[in-house]
Amino acid sequence: GAVVPVILDVTLEDTVVTAARFIQEEQRPLVGLVNCAGLSRRLPLELEPMEAVKELYEVNVFGVTRVVQHFLEMLRCSKGRIINIGSVAALLPHRGSSSYSGSKAALEMITDTLRLELAPWEISVSIVEPGYVKTPLAAKQMGDNAPWRQVDPVKRQWYQDWIDSADRSRQQAHDLAPGPEVTSAAILDALRNPKPKTRYVVANVKHFPAWTLTTLAWLLPDRIKDLIVKKF
C-alpha cells in the first residue's frame, strides 16, 4: 500500500495525540512502533547549557515516553512491537558524553522495564544499540558544527586537551562507520522475527565491533574500563 507520512514532534503533546488519532481513524492494525527521534550533544557536563540538556532529554527520553503512552492502546490490540533506538554510549562512559549517554542509559532502563510490563499482552520490546553510524546527526557534532565552538573561550581552555583530541577521534570514527543500513536491518528483524532479540548491538566504534566493547563494559572493573575508553 501507499506510504502515508504523519508529521509529529515528540516534544509536543498535541502533535503526538493528533498522530495517534489519525492512525486509529485509519482502522488498520498498528504492528510496530519505532522510536528513532533523537538529539546528540558532545560536551563536558560543566560546559553544557542547561537548556540544551533539557532539550536533549525532552527528545531522547520524555519524547519516547510520550509516544509510547499514546500509541500503546493500539499496540495492545495487535500484539505489536516497540523498537527503541538507543546507543552503546549508554554502557560506555566517554568524556564529553554525560548528557547524551545519560539519556540513552535512561532509555535502556525504560526499554527493559517496558518489556516486563507489557509481557502479559505479548508486546515485544527491543532496543537497537548502534556504535558509530554515518548519519546527519553525527555530522552535526563535527567541524564548524561542534558544540564546543559555542563555549566561552576561558572555559574552553579547561578542556582544551579533550577538544584537541575529540574532533580528530570523532572524525576517524565517522570515517570508519557503516551507513544507516545496519540499524535498518536490526529494526526490520525486530519487527519481523517471530522471536526478536531484546537487544541489537550493531555497527562499530572505530576498528572494533560495537558488541565487543559492550561485552567488555559488562565484564571489566570500572577503573580498567576507564583506561580503555580513554583511547576512544
Short mmCIF file of N, CA and C in Angstrom, two decimals, residues 9-178:
data_model
loop_
_atom_site.label_atom_id
_atom_site.label_comp_id
_atom_site.label_asym_id
_atom_site.label_seq_id
_atom_site.Cartn_x
_atom_site.Cartn_y
_atom_site.Cartn_z
N ASP A 9 5.91 16.07 16.32
CA ASP A 9 7.06 16.48 17.11
C ASP A 9 6.92 15.79 18.46
N VAL A 10 7.86 14.91 18.78
CA VAL A 10 7.71 14.10 20.00
C VAL A 10 7.73 14.94 21.27
N THR A 11 8.15 16.19 21.17
CA THR A 11 8.17 17.07 22.35
C THR A 11 6.86 17.82 22.55
N LEU A 12 5.95 17.70 21.58
CA LEU A 12 4.68 18.43 21.65
C LEU A 12 3.52 17.45 21.79
N GLU A 13 2.87 17.50 22.93
CA GLU A 13 1.80 16.56 23.25
C GLU A 13 0.70 16.55 22.19
N ASP A 14 0.28 17.72 21.74
CA ASP A 14 -0.86 17.78 20.83
C ASP A 14 -0.55 17.13 19.48
N THR A 15 0.70 17.23 19.00
CA THR A 15 1.02 16.61 17.71
C THR A 15 1.06 15.09 17.85
N VAL A 16 1.49 14.59 19.01
CA VAL A 16 1.50 13.14 19.23
C VAL A 16 0.07 12.62 19.33
N VAL A 17 -0.78 13.34 20.03
CA VAL A 17 -2.19 12.96 20.15
C VAL A 17 -2.85 12.94 18.77
N THR A 18 -2.59 13.96 17.97
CA THR A 18 -3.17 14.05 16.63
C THR A 18 -2.71 12.89 15.76
N ALA A 19 -1.44 12.55 15.83
CA ALA A 19 -0.91 11.44 15.04
C ALA A 19 -1.54 10.12 15.46
N ALA A 20 -1.68 9.90 16.76
CA ALA A 20 -2.29 8.66 17.25
C ALA A 20 -3.75 8.57 16.81
N ARG A 21 -4.46 9.68 16.88
CA ARG A 21 -5.87 9.69 16.46
C ARG A 21 -5.99 9.41 14.96
N PHE A 22 -5.09 9.97 14.17
CA PHE A 22 -5.11 9.74 12.72
C PHE A 22 -4.96 8.26 12.41
N ILE A 23 -4.02 7.60 13.08
CA ILE A 23 -3.79 6.18 12.82
C ILE A 23 -4.98 5.35 13.28
N GLN A 24 -5.57 5.70 14.41
CA GLN A 24 -6.77 4.99 14.88
C GLN A 24 -7.90 5.11 13.87
N GLU A 25 -8.06 6.29 13.30
CA GLU A 25 -9.15 6.51 12.34
C GLU A 25 -8.93 5.76 11.03
N GLU A 26 -7.70 5.39 10.75
CA GLU A 26 -7.41 4.59 9.55
C GLU A 26 -7.96 3.17 9.69
N GLN A 27 -8.19 2.75 10.92
CA GLN A 27 -8.76 1.43 11.24
C GLN A 27 -7.91 0.30 10.66
N ARG A 28 -6.62 0.46 10.77
CA ARG A 28 -5.68 -0.60 10.41
C ARG A 28 -4.85 -0.93 11.65
N PRO A 29 -4.44 -2.19 11.78
CA PRO A 29 -3.66 -2.54 12.97
C PRO A 29 -2.29 -1.86 12.97
N LEU A 30 -1.90 -1.37 14.12
CA LEU A 30 -0.55 -0.83 14.28
C LEU A 30 0.33 -1.97 14.78
N VAL A 31 1.22 -2.44 13.93
CA VAL A 31 2.01 -3.63 14.27
C VAL A 31 3.36 -3.29 14.87
N GLY A 32 3.81 -2.05 14.71
CA GLY A 32 5.12 -1.72 15.26
C GLY A 32 5.28 -0.23 15.47
N LEU A 33 6.05 0.11 16.51
CA LEU A 33 6.38 1.50 16.81
C LEU A 33 7.90 1.59 16.96
N VAL A 34 8.54 2.38 16.11
CA VAL A 34 9.99 2.56 16.15
C VAL A 34 10.28 3.97 16.65
N ASN A 35 10.84 4.06 17.82
CA ASN A 35 11.19 5.36 18.40
C ASN A 35 12.62 5.72 18.02
N CYS A 36 12.74 6.52 16.96
CA CYS A 36 14.07 6.83 16.44
C CYS A 36 14.41 8.32 16.49
N ALA A 37 13.50 9.15 16.97
CA ALA A 37 13.82 10.58 17.10
C ALA A 37 14.90 10.73 18.16
N GLY A 38 15.89 11.58 17.89
CA GLY A 38 16.95 11.73 18.87
C GLY A 38 17.81 12.96 18.64
N LEU A 39 18.41 13.44 19.71
CA LEU A 39 19.39 14.52 19.65
C LEU A 39 20.70 14.01 20.23
N SER A 40 21.79 14.59 19.76
CA SER A 40 23.11 14.23 20.29
C SER A 40 23.91 15.50 20.53
N ARG A 41 24.53 15.57 21.70
CA ARG A 41 25.46 16.67 22.00
C ARG A 41 26.67 16.08 22.70
N ARG A 42 27.84 16.57 22.34
CA ARG A 42 29.07 16.07 22.97
C ARG A 42 29.84 17.25 23.56
N LEU A 43 29.67 17.43 24.85
CA LEU A 43 30.39 18.45 25.60
C LEU A 43 30.57 17.95 27.03
N PRO A 44 31.68 18.30 27.68
CA PRO A 44 31.79 18.01 29.11
C PRO A 44 30.60 18.64 29.85
N LEU A 45 30.12 17.97 30.85
CA LEU A 45 28.89 18.39 31.53
C LEU A 45 28.99 19.83 32.05
N GLU A 46 30.16 20.22 32.52
CA GLU A 46 30.34 21.56 33.07
C GLU A 46 30.09 22.65 32.04
N LEU A 47 30.30 22.33 30.76
CA LEU A 47 30.18 23.32 29.70
C LEU A 47 28.81 23.32 29.04
N GLU A 48 27.97 22.38 29.40
CA GLU A 48 26.67 22.24 28.75
C GLU A 48 25.69 23.32 29.23
N PRO A 49 25.07 24.08 28.32
CA PRO A 49 23.97 24.96 28.72
C PRO A 49 22.80 24.11 29.22
N MET A 50 22.23 24.51 30.34
CA MET A 50 21.17 23.70 30.94
C MET A 50 19.99 23.53 29.99
N GLU A 51 19.68 24.55 29.22
CA GLU A 51 18.56 24.45 28.28
C GLU A 51 18.83 23.38 27.22
N ALA A 52 20.09 23.25 26.81
CA ALA A 52 20.43 22.22 25.83
C ALA A 52 20.29 20.83 26.42
N VAL A 53 20.65 20.68 27.69
CA VAL A 53 20.49 19.39 28.37
C VAL A 53 19.01 19.03 28.46
N LYS A 54 18.18 20.00 28.84
CA LYS A 54 16.74 19.76 28.95
C LYS A 54 16.15 19.36 27.60
N GLU A 55 16.57 20.05 26.54
CA GLU A 55 16.05 19.74 25.21
C GLU A 55 16.42 18.32 24.80
N LEU A 56 17.66 17.92 25.10
CA LEU A 56 18.12 16.58 24.74
C LEU A 56 17.28 15.52 25.45
N TYR A 57 17.04 15.70 26.73
CA TYR A 57 16.23 14.73 27.47
C TYR A 57 14.77 14.78 27.03
N GLU A 58 14.30 15.94 26.65
CA GLU A 58 12.92 16.07 26.20
C GLU A 58 12.67 15.21 24.96
N VAL A 59 13.65 15.15 24.08
CA VAL A 59 13.53 14.34 22.87
C VAL A 59 13.87 12.88 23.15
N ASN A 60 15.04 12.63 23.72
CA ASN A 60 15.56 11.26 23.84
C ASN A 60 14.86 10.41 24.88
N VAL A 61 14.29 11.04 25.90
CA VAL A 61 13.66 10.27 26.98
C VAL A 61 12.16 10.56 27.08
N PHE A 62 11.81 11.80 27.32
CA PHE A 62 10.39 12.13 27.52
C PHE A 62 9.60 11.99 26.23
N GLY A 63 10.23 12.26 25.10
CA GLY A 63 9.56 12.10 23.81
C GLY A 63 9.17 10.66 23.56
N VAL A 64 10.09 9.74 23.85
CA VAL A 64 9.79 8.31 23.69
C VAL A 64 8.65 7.91 24.63
N THR A 65 8.73 8.35 25.86
CA THR A 65 7.69 8.02 26.84
C THR A 65 6.33 8.53 26.37
N ARG A 66 6.31 9.73 25.88
CA ARG A 66 5.06 10.36 25.41
C ARG A 66 4.45 9.55 24.26
N VAL A 67 5.26 9.20 23.29
CA VAL A 67 4.76 8.46 22.13
C VAL A 67 4.26 7.08 22.53
N VAL A 68 5.01 6.39 23.36
CA VAL A 68 4.59 5.05 23.81
C VAL A 68 3.24 5.13 24.52
N GLN A 69 3.08 6.10 25.40
CA GLN A 69 1.82 6.20 26.14
C GLN A 69 0.61 6.37 25.22
N HIS A 70 0.78 7.16 24.17
CA HIS A 70 -0.36 7.44 23.30
C HIS A 70 -0.60 6.36 22.24
N PHE A 71 0.40 5.54 21.96
CA PHE A 71 0.24 4.52 20.92
C PHE A 71 0.05 3.12 21.49
N LEU A 72 0.18 2.99 22.79
CA LEU A 72 0.18 1.66 23.39
C LEU A 72 -1.15 0.94 23.27
N GLU A 73 -2.24 1.67 23.34
CA GLU A 73 -3.55 1.02 23.23
C GLU A 73 -3.69 0.29 21.90
N MET A 74 -3.20 0.93 20.82
CA MET A 74 -3.27 0.29 19.50
C MET A 74 -2.35 -0.91 19.42
N LEU A 75 -1.17 -0.82 20.02
CA LEU A 75 -0.24 -1.94 20.01
C LEU A 75 -0.77 -3.12 20.82
N ARG A 76 -1.50 -2.82 21.89
CA ARG A 76 -2.08 -3.88 22.70
C ARG A 76 -3.10 -4.68 21.89
N CYS A 77 -3.86 -3.99 21.07
CA CYS A 77 -4.88 -4.66 20.26
C CYS A 77 -4.27 -5.60 19.22
N SER A 78 -3.08 -5.24 18.72
CA SER A 78 -2.46 -6.02 17.64
C SER A 78 -1.32 -6.91 18.13
N LYS A 79 -1.05 -6.89 19.45
CA LYS A 79 0.14 -7.57 19.98
C LYS A 79 1.38 -7.11 19.20
N GLY A 80 1.48 -5.81 19.07
CA GLY A 80 2.53 -5.23 18.24
C GLY A 80 3.88 -5.19 18.93
N ARG A 81 4.78 -4.42 18.34
CA ARG A 81 6.15 -4.39 18.83
C ARG A 81 6.64 -2.95 18.99
N ILE A 82 7.50 -2.76 19.97
CA ILE A 82 8.15 -1.47 20.20
C ILE A 82 9.65 -1.65 20.01
N ILE A 83 10.23 -0.79 19.20
CA ILE A 83 11.68 -0.81 18.99
C ILE A 83 12.21 0.58 19.31
N ASN A 84 13.05 0.66 20.31
CA ASN A 84 13.68 1.93 20.68
C ASN A 84 15.11 1.97 20.15
N ILE A 85 15.54 3.14 19.70
CA ILE A 85 16.90 3.29 19.21
C ILE A 85 17.75 3.90 20.32
N GLY A 86 18.61 3.07 20.88
CA GLY A 86 19.49 3.51 21.94
C GLY A 86 20.88 3.80 21.41
N SER A 87 21.88 3.42 22.16
CA SER A 87 23.27 3.66 21.75
C SER A 87 24.19 2.88 22.68
N VAL A 88 25.35 2.46 22.15
CA VAL A 88 26.35 1.84 23.02
C VAL A 88 26.86 2.85 24.04
N ALA A 89 26.62 4.14 23.78
CA ALA A 89 27.03 5.18 24.73
C ALA A 89 26.33 5.02 26.08
N ALA A 90 25.23 4.28 26.11
CA ALA A 90 24.54 4.04 27.38
C ALA A 90 25.37 3.17 28.30
N LEU A 91 26.25 2.36 27.72
CA LEU A 91 27.04 1.41 28.50
C LEU A 91 28.49 1.81 28.63
N LEU A 92 28.94 2.71 27.76
CA LEU A 92 30.36 3.08 27.72
C LEU A 92 30.53 4.56 28.03
N PRO A 93 30.94 4.91 29.24
CA PRO A 93 31.17 6.32 29.54
C PRO A 93 32.29 6.88 28.70
N HIS A 94 32.15 8.10 28.29
CA HIS A 94 33.16 8.74 27.44
C HIS A 94 33.17 10.22 27.75
N ARG A 95 34.33 10.80 27.85
CA ARG A 95 34.40 12.23 28.14
C ARG A 95 33.61 13.02 27.10
N GLY A 96 32.81 13.93 27.58
CA GLY A 96 32.02 14.75 26.68
C GLY A 96 30.66 14.18 26.35
N SER A 97 30.30 13.05 26.95
CA SER A 97 29.02 12.44 26.58
C SER A 97 28.07 12.27 27.76
N SER A 98 28.28 13.05 28.82
CA SER A 98 27.45 12.87 30.02
C SER A 98 25.96 12.98 29.72
N SER A 99 25.56 14.04 29.03
CA SER A 99 24.14 14.26 28.76
C SER A 99 23.59 13.21 27.81
N TYR A 100 24.30 12.98 26.72
CA TYR A 100 23.82 12.02 25.72
C TYR A 100 23.79 10.61 26.29
N SER A 101 24.91 10.19 26.91
CA SER A 101 24.96 8.84 27.47
C SER A 101 23.92 8.66 28.56
N GLY A 102 23.72 9.70 29.37
CA GLY A 102 22.70 9.62 30.42
C GLY A 102 21.31 9.42 29.86
N SER A 103 21.00 10.11 28.77
CA SER A 103 19.67 9.97 28.16
C SER A 103 19.48 8.58 27.58
N LYS A 104 20.54 8.03 26.98
CA LYS A 104 20.44 6.69 26.40
C LYS A 104 20.42 5.61 27.47
N ALA A 105 21.09 5.86 28.59
CA ALA A 105 21.01 4.92 29.71
C ALA A 105 19.59 4.89 30.28
N ALA A 106 18.96 6.06 30.34
CA ALA A 106 17.57 6.12 30.79
C ALA A 106 16.67 5.33 29.84
N LEU A 107 16.90 5.50 28.54
CA LEU A 107 16.10 4.78 27.54
C LEU A 107 16.32 3.27 27.66
N GLU A 108 17.54 2.88 27.97
CA GLU A 108 17.86 1.47 28.17
C GLU A 108 16.98 0.86 29.26
N MET A 109 16.89 1.53 30.39
CA MET A 109 16.10 1.00 31.50
C MET A 109 14.60 1.10 31.23
N ILE A 110 14.18 2.15 30.54
CA ILE A 110 12.77 2.24 30.14
C ILE A 110 12.40 1.05 29.27
N THR A 111 13.28 0.70 28.33
CA THR A 111 13.03 -0.43 27.43
C THR A 111 12.93 -1.73 28.21
N ASP A 112 13.88 -1.97 29.11
CA ASP A 112 13.87 -3.22 29.88
C ASP A 112 12.62 -3.32 30.75
N THR A 113 12.22 -2.21 31.35
CA THR A 113 11.05 -2.23 32.21
C THR A 113 9.76 -2.41 31.41
N LEU A 114 9.68 -1.73 30.27
CA LEU A 114 8.51 -1.89 29.40
C LEU A 114 8.34 -3.34 28.96
N ARG A 115 9.46 -3.99 28.68
CA ARG A 115 9.40 -5.39 28.24
C ARG A 115 8.71 -6.26 29.28
N LEU A 116 8.98 -5.99 30.55
CA LEU A 116 8.35 -6.74 31.63
C LEU A 116 6.88 -6.34 31.80
N GLU A 117 6.62 -5.04 31.74
CA GLU A 117 5.26 -4.55 31.97
C GLU A 117 4.30 -4.98 30.88
N LEU A 118 4.79 -5.10 29.64
CA LEU A 118 3.90 -5.38 28.51
C LEU A 118 3.87 -6.85 28.13
N ALA A 119 4.63 -7.68 28.83
CA ALA A 119 4.65 -9.12 28.53
C ALA A 119 3.26 -9.76 28.61
N PRO A 120 2.39 -9.38 29.56
CA PRO A 120 1.06 -10.00 29.62
C PRO A 120 0.25 -9.83 28.33
N TRP A 121 0.55 -8.81 27.54
CA TRP A 121 -0.17 -8.58 26.29
C TRP A 121 0.64 -9.03 25.07
N GLU A 122 1.73 -9.73 25.33
CA GLU A 122 2.59 -10.27 24.26
C GLU A 122 3.10 -9.17 23.33
N ILE A 123 3.39 -8.02 23.90
CA ILE A 123 4.00 -6.92 23.14
C ILE A 123 5.51 -7.02 23.30
N SER A 124 6.19 -7.24 22.20
CA SER A 124 7.64 -7.37 22.22
C SER A 124 8.28 -5.98 22.29
N VAL A 125 9.31 -5.84 23.13
CA VAL A 125 10.02 -4.57 23.26
C VAL A 125 11.52 -4.83 23.09
N SER A 126 12.11 -4.18 22.10
CA SER A 126 13.54 -4.36 21.80
C SER A 126 14.23 -3.01 21.75
N ILE A 127 15.54 -3.04 21.91
CA ILE A 127 16.33 -1.83 21.76
C ILE A 127 17.48 -2.10 20.79
N VAL A 128 17.70 -1.16 19.88
CA VAL A 128 18.83 -1.23 18.95
C VAL A 128 19.90 -0.29 19.48
N GLU A 129 21.11 -0.83 19.67
CA GLU A 129 22.20 -0.07 20.27
C GLU A 129 23.35 0.05 19.27
N PRO A 130 23.34 1.10 18.45
CA PRO A 130 24.41 1.26 17.47
C PRO A 130 25.68 1.84 18.10
N GLY A 131 26.81 1.52 17.47
CA GLY A 131 28.03 2.27 17.72
C GLY A 131 27.99 3.51 16.86
N TYR A 132 29.08 3.81 16.18
CA TYR A 132 29.09 4.96 15.27
C TYR A 132 28.42 4.57 13.95
N VAL A 133 27.55 5.43 13.47
CA VAL A 133 26.87 5.24 12.19
C VAL A 133 26.93 6.57 11.44
N LYS A 134 27.18 6.51 10.14
CA LYS A 134 27.22 7.74 9.34
C LYS A 134 25.81 8.28 9.15
N THR A 135 25.49 9.34 9.86
CA THR A 135 24.18 9.98 9.75
C THR A 135 24.36 11.49 9.87
N PRO A 136 23.37 12.26 9.43
CA PRO A 136 23.43 13.72 9.64
C PRO A 136 23.55 14.10 11.11
N LEU A 137 22.97 13.26 12.00
CA LEU A 137 23.06 13.53 13.43
C LEU A 137 24.52 13.54 13.89
N ALA A 138 25.29 12.57 13.41
CA ALA A 138 26.71 12.50 13.78
C ALA A 138 27.49 13.66 13.18
N ALA A 139 27.16 14.03 11.95
CA ALA A 139 27.89 15.11 11.27
C ALA A 139 27.73 16.45 11.98
N LYS A 140 26.61 16.62 12.69
CA LYS A 140 26.35 17.89 13.38
C LYS A 140 27.27 18.11 14.57
N GLN A 141 28.00 17.09 14.96
CA GLN A 141 28.89 17.20 16.11
C GLN A 141 30.34 17.50 15.72
N MET A 142 30.59 17.69 14.42
CA MET A 142 31.97 17.81 13.96
C MET A 142 32.20 19.12 13.23
N GLY A 143 33.49 19.47 13.10
CA GLY A 143 33.88 20.64 12.32
C GLY A 143 33.29 21.92 12.87
N ASP A 144 32.78 22.74 11.98
CA ASP A 144 32.22 24.04 12.38
C ASP A 144 30.97 23.90 13.23
N ASN A 145 30.35 22.70 13.19
CA ASN A 145 29.12 22.48 13.96
C ASN A 145 29.38 21.99 15.38
N ALA A 146 30.62 21.71 15.72
CA ALA A 146 30.94 21.14 17.04
C ALA A 146 30.45 22.07 18.15
N PRO A 147 29.72 21.53 19.14
CA PRO A 147 29.17 22.38 20.21
C PRO A 147 30.22 23.17 20.99
N TRP A 148 31.44 22.65 21.09
CA TRP A 148 32.44 23.36 21.89
C TRP A 148 32.79 24.72 21.30
N ARG A 149 32.52 24.93 20.03
CA ARG A 149 32.82 26.21 19.40
C ARG A 149 31.94 27.34 19.96
N GLN A 150 30.85 26.97 20.60
CA GLN A 150 29.96 27.98 21.18
C GLN A 150 30.27 28.26 22.65
N VAL A 151 31.29 27.60 23.17
CA VAL A 151 31.62 27.73 24.59
C VAL A 151 32.52 28.95 24.81
N ASP A 152 32.33 29.60 25.95
CA ASP A 152 33.18 30.72 26.32
C ASP A 152 34.66 30.32 26.25
N PRO A 153 35.50 31.12 25.57
CA PRO A 153 36.91 30.75 25.37
C PRO A 153 37.68 30.47 26.66
N VAL A 154 37.35 31.17 27.73
CA VAL A 154 38.04 30.94 29.01
C VAL A 154 37.73 29.54 29.53
N LYS A 155 36.44 29.19 29.53
CA LYS A 155 36.05 27.86 30.00
C LYS A 155 36.55 26.78 29.05
N ARG A 156 36.62 27.11 27.77
CA ARG A 156 37.08 26.15 26.78
C ARG A 156 38.50 25.68 27.09
N GLN A 157 39.32 26.57 27.63
CA GLN A 157 40.71 26.22 27.93
C GLN A 157 40.81 25.11 28.97
N TRP A 158 39.82 25.02 29.85
CA TRP A 158 39.85 23.99 30.89
C TRP A 158 39.84 22.58 30.29
N TYR A 159 39.23 22.46 29.12
CA TYR A 159 39.08 21.15 28.49
C TYR A 159 39.79 21.10 27.13
N GLN A 160 40.81 21.92 26.96
CA GLN A 160 41.46 22.03 25.66
C GLN A 160 42.05 20.70 25.20
N ASP A 161 42.57 19.89 26.13
CA ASP A 161 43.13 18.59 25.73
C ASP A 161 42.05 17.69 25.14
N TRP A 162 40.86 17.75 25.76
CA TRP A 162 39.75 16.95 25.23
C TRP A 162 39.31 17.49 23.87
N ILE A 163 39.20 18.79 23.73
CA ILE A 163 38.78 19.40 22.47
C ILE A 163 39.74 19.04 21.35
N ASP A 164 41.04 19.11 21.63
CA ASP A 164 42.04 18.82 20.60
C ASP A 164 41.93 17.39 20.09
N SER A 165 41.63 16.47 20.99
CA SER A 165 41.56 15.06 20.58
C SER A 165 40.17 14.66 20.11
N ALA A 166 39.13 15.34 20.61
CA ALA A 166 37.76 14.92 20.33
C ALA A 166 37.41 15.03 18.85
N ASP A 167 37.77 16.14 18.23
CA ASP A 167 37.45 16.32 16.81
C ASP A 167 38.13 15.27 15.95
N ARG A 168 39.40 15.01 16.23
CA ARG A 168 40.13 14.00 15.44
C ARG A 168 39.54 12.61 15.66
N SER A 169 39.26 12.31 16.91
CA SER A 169 38.73 10.99 17.24
C SER A 169 37.36 10.77 16.61
N ARG A 170 36.51 11.78 16.69
CA ARG A 170 35.16 11.65 16.14
C ARG A 170 35.19 11.56 14.62
N GLN A 171 36.07 12.30 13.99
CA GLN A 171 36.18 12.24 12.54
C GLN A 171 36.66 10.86 12.10
N GLN A 172 37.62 10.29 12.82
CA GLN A 172 38.10 8.95 12.49
C GLN A 172 36.99 7.92 12.65
N ALA A 173 36.26 8.01 13.75
CA ALA A 173 35.16 7.08 13.98
C ALA A 173 34.09 7.21 12.90
N HIS A 174 33.82 8.44 12.50
CA HIS A 174 32.82 8.69 11.46
C HIS A 174 33.28 8.10 10.12
N ASP A 175 34.56 8.27 9.80
CA ASP A 175 35.09 7.75 8.54
C ASP A 175 35.02 6.23 8.47
N LEU A 176 35.18 5.57 9.62
CA LEU A 176 35.18 4.11 9.66
C LEU A 176 33.79 3.52 9.88
N ALA A 177 32.81 4.38 10.09
CA ALA A 177 31.46 3.90 10.44
C ALA A 177 30.69 3.41 9.22
N PRO A 178 29.83 2.42 9.41
CA PRO A 178 28.94 1.99 8.34
C PRO A 178 27.79 2.97 8.18
#
